[in-house]
Tab-separated table of C-alpha atoms in Angstrom:
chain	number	residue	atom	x	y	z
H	62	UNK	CA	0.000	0.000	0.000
H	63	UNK	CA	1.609	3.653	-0.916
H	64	UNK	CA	2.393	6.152	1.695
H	65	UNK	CA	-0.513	9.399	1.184
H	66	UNK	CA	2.492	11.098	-0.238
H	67	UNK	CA	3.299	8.389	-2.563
H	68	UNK	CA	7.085	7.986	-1.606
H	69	UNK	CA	6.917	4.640	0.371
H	70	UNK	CA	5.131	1.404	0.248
H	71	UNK	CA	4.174	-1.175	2.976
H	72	UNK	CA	3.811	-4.832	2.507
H	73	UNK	CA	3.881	-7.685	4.204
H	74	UNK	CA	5.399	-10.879	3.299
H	75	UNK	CA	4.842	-14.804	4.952
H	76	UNK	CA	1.372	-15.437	5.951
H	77	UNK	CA	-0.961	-13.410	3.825
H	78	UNK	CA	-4.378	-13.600	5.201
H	79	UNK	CA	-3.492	-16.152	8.308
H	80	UNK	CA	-5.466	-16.018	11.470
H	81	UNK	CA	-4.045	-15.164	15.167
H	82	UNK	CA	-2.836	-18.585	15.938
H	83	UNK	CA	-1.281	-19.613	12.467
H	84	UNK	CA	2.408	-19.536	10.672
H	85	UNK	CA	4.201	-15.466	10.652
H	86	UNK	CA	4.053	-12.734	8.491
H	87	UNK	CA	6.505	-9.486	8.489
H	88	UNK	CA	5.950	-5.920	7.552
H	89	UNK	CA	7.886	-3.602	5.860
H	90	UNK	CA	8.416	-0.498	4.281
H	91	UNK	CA	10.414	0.385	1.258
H	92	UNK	CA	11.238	3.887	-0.746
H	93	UNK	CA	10.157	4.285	-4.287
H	94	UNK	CA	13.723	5.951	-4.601
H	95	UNK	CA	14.963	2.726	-3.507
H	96	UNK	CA	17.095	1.109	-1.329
H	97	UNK	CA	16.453	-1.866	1.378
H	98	UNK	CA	13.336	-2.646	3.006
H	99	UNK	CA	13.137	-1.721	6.766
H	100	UNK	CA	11.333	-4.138	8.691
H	101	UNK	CA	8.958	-2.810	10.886
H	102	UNK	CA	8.017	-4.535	14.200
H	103	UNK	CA	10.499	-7.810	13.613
H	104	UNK	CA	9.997	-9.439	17.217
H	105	UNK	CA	6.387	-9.618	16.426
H	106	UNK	CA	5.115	-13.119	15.358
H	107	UNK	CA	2.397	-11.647	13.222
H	108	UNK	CA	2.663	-8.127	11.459
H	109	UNK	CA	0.644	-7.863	8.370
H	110	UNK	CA	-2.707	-5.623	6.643
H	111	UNK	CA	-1.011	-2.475	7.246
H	112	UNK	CA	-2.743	0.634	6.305
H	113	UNK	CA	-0.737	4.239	6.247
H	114	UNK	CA	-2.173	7.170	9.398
H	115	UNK	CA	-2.869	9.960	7.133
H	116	UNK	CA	0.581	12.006	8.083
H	117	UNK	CA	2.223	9.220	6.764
H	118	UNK	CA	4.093	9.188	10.433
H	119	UNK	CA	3.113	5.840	11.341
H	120	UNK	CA	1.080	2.692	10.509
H	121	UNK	CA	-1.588	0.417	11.869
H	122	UNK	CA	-1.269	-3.495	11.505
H	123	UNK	CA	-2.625	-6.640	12.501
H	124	UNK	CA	-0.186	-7.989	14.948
H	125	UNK	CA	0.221	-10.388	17.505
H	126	UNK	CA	3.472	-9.883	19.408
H	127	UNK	CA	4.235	-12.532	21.375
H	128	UNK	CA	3.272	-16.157	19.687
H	129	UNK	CA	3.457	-18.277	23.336
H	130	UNK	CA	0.997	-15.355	25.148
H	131	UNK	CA	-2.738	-15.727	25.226
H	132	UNK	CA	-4.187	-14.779	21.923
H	133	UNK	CA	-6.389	-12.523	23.816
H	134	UNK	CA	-3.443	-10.205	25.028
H	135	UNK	CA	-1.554	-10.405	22.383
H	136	UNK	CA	-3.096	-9.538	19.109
H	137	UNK	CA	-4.747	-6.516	18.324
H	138	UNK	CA	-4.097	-3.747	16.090
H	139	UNK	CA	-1.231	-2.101	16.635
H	140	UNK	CA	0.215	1.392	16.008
H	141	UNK	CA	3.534	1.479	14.772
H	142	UNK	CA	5.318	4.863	14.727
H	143	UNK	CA	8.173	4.873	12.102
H	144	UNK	CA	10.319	7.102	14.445
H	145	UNK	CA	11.823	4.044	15.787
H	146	UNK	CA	9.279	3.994	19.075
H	147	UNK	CA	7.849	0.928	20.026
H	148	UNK	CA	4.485	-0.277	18.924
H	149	UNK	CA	1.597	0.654	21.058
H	150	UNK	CA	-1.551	-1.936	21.297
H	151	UNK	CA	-4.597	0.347	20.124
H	152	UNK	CA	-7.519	-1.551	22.094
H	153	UNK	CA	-9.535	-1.985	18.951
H	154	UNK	CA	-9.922	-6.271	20.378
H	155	UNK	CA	-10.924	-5.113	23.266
H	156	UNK	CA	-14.236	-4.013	21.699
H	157	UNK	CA	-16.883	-6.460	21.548
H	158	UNK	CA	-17.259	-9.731	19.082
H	159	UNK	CA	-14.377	-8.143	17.098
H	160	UNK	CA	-11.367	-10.147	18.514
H	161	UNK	CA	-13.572	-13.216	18.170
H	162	UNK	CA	-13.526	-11.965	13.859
H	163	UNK	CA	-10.090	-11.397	14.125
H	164	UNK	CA	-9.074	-14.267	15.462
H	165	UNK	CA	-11.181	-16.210	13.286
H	166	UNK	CA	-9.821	-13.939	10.061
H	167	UNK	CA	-12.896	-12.138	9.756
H	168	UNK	CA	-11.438	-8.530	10.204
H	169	UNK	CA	-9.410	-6.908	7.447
H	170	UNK	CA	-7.835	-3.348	7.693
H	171	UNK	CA	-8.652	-1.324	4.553
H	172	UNK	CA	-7.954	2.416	4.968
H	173	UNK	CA	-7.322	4.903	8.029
H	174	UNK	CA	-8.728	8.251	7.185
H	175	UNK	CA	-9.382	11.770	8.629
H	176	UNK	CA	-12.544	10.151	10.446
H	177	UNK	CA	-10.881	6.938	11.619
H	178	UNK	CA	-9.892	3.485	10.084
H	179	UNK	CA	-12.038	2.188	7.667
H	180	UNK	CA	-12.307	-1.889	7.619
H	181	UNK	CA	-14.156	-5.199	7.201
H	182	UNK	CA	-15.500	-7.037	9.923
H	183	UNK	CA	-17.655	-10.483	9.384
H	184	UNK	CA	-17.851	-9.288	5.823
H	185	UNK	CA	-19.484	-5.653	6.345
H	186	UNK	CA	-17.776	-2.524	5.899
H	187	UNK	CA	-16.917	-0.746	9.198
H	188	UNK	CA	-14.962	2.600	10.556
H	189	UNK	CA	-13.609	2.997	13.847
H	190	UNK	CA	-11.501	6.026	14.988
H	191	UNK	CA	-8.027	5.558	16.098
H	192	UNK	CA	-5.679	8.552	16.941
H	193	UNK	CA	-2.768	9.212	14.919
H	194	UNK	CA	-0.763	10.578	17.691
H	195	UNK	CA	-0.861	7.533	20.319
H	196	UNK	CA	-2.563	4.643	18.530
H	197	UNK	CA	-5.350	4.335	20.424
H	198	UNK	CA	-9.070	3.687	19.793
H	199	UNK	CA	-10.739	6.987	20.071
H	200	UNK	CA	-14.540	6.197	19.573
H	201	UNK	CA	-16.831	3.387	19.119
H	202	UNK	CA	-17.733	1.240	15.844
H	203	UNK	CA	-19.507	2.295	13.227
H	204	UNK	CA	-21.096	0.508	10.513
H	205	UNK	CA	-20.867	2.355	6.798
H	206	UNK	CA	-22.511	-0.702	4.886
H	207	UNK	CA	-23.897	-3.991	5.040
H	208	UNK	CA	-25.896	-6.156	2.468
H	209	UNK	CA	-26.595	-9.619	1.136
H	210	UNK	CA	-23.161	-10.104	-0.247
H	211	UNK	CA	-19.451	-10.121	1.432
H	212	UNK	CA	-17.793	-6.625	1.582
H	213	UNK	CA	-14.717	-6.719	1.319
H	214	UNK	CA	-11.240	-4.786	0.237
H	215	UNK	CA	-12.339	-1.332	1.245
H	216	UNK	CA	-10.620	1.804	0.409
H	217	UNK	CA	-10.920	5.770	0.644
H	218	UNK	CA	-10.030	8.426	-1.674
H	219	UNK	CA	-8.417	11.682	-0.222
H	220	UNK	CA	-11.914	13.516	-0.490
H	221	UNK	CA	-13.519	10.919	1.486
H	222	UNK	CA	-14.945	8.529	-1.029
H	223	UNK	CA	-15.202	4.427	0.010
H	224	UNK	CA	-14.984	1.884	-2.359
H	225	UNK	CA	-15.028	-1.973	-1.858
H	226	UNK	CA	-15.986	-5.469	-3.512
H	227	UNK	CA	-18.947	-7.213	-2.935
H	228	UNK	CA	-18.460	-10.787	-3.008
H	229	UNK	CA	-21.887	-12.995	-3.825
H	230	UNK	CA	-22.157	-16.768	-3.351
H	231	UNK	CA	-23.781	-18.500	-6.413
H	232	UNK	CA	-25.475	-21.811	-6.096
H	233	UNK	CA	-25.132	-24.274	-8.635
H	234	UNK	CA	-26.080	-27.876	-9.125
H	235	UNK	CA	-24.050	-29.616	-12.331
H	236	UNK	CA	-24.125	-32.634	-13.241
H	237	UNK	CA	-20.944	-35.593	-14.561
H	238	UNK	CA	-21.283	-38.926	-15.550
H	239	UNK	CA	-18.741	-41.174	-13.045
H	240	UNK	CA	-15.574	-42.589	-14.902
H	241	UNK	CA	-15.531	-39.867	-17.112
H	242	UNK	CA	-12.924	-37.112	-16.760
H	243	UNK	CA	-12.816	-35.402	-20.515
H	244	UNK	CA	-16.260	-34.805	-20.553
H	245	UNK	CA	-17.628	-30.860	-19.104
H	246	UNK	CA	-20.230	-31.187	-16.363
H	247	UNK	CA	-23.783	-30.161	-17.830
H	248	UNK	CA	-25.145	-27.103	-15.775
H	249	UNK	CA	-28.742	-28.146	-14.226
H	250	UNK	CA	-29.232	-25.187	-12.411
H	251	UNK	CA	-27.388	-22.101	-11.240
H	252	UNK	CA	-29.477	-18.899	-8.978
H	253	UNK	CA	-30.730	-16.474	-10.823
H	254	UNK	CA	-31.183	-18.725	-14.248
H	255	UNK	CA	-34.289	-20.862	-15.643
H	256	UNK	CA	-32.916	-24.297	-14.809
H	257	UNK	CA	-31.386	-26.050	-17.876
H	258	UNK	CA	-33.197	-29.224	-18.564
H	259	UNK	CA	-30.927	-32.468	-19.154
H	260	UNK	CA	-30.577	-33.800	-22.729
């Protein structure tokens, strides 16, 4: 993800989309000038889903910073100031049924804005505010969106704008003779569609 000033970029690297109590991930941050990648927060066992504080001065993640804690004291969001402080546990877990998502990979960080950090909990678009200056959880939830579908993969503009994709499930019942592996299934019936009647 770029830096609001479009110099930098996080990313994370290991574990993409693991939950609390799976394999690593790392964080870092590299100049489009270039140069090495710093890592950010390396005695963390999970650092990943960063998103930029709109300064640019620091970074929220999905960590969990000691693997052989409790889950429940150890992963959280967490503020990371790129001054070389240490990162600062923002409380957001503490709020309730969201470290229950998280832990189950259910919570994805998507933007932090002006008005707070925009995100996806149990597939439904949320904003919470968080303080740029200490990391901290500065409000309570609110929703922006929910709907049939799974939201997912939001993101703001500068003036304020969300986007984000809407996943829908599809049934579909198709049928395949046994033994035979060349031949394509025949459709039967999918939602939304007439079904097709079998020849």
């Amino acid at each position: 993800r770029y830096s609001p000033d479009g110099s930098r970029i996080v990313y994370w690297s290991g574990n993409f989309r693991g939950n609390a109590t799976g394999g690593g991930s790392s964080l870092f941050v590299v100049s489009l000038a270039g140069g090495a990648p710093m890592r950010l927060a390396p005695d963390f066992f999970v650092a990943r889903d960063a998103v930029w504080a709109p300064d640019g001065r620091s970074l929220l993640m999905l960590g969990r910073n000691d693997a052989r804690a409790p889950v429940e004291s150890s992963f959280d969001w967490w503020w990371v100031p790129l001054d070389g402080r240490a990162p600062v546990r923002s409380g957001a877990f503490d709020l309730r049924d969201f470290r229950a998502a998280a832990i189950g990979n259910a919570v994805s960080l998507g933007a932090w804005t002006s008005s707070g950090v925009i995100f996806t909990a149990r597939a439904q678009v949320w904003q919470l505010p968080v303080s740029p200056e200490t990391g901290l959880v500065s409000g309570t939830p609110r929703q922006l969106a929910s709907g049939a579908g799974r939201y997912l993969e939001p993101r703001a503009s500068a003036d304020g704008q969300v986007v984000f994709t809407v996943a829908a499930g599809q049934r579909v019942i198709e049928r395949l003779p046994l033994g035979s592996s060349l031949e394509p299934p025949v459709r039967l019936y999918s939602d939304g569609r007439q079904p097709v009647r079998a020849s």
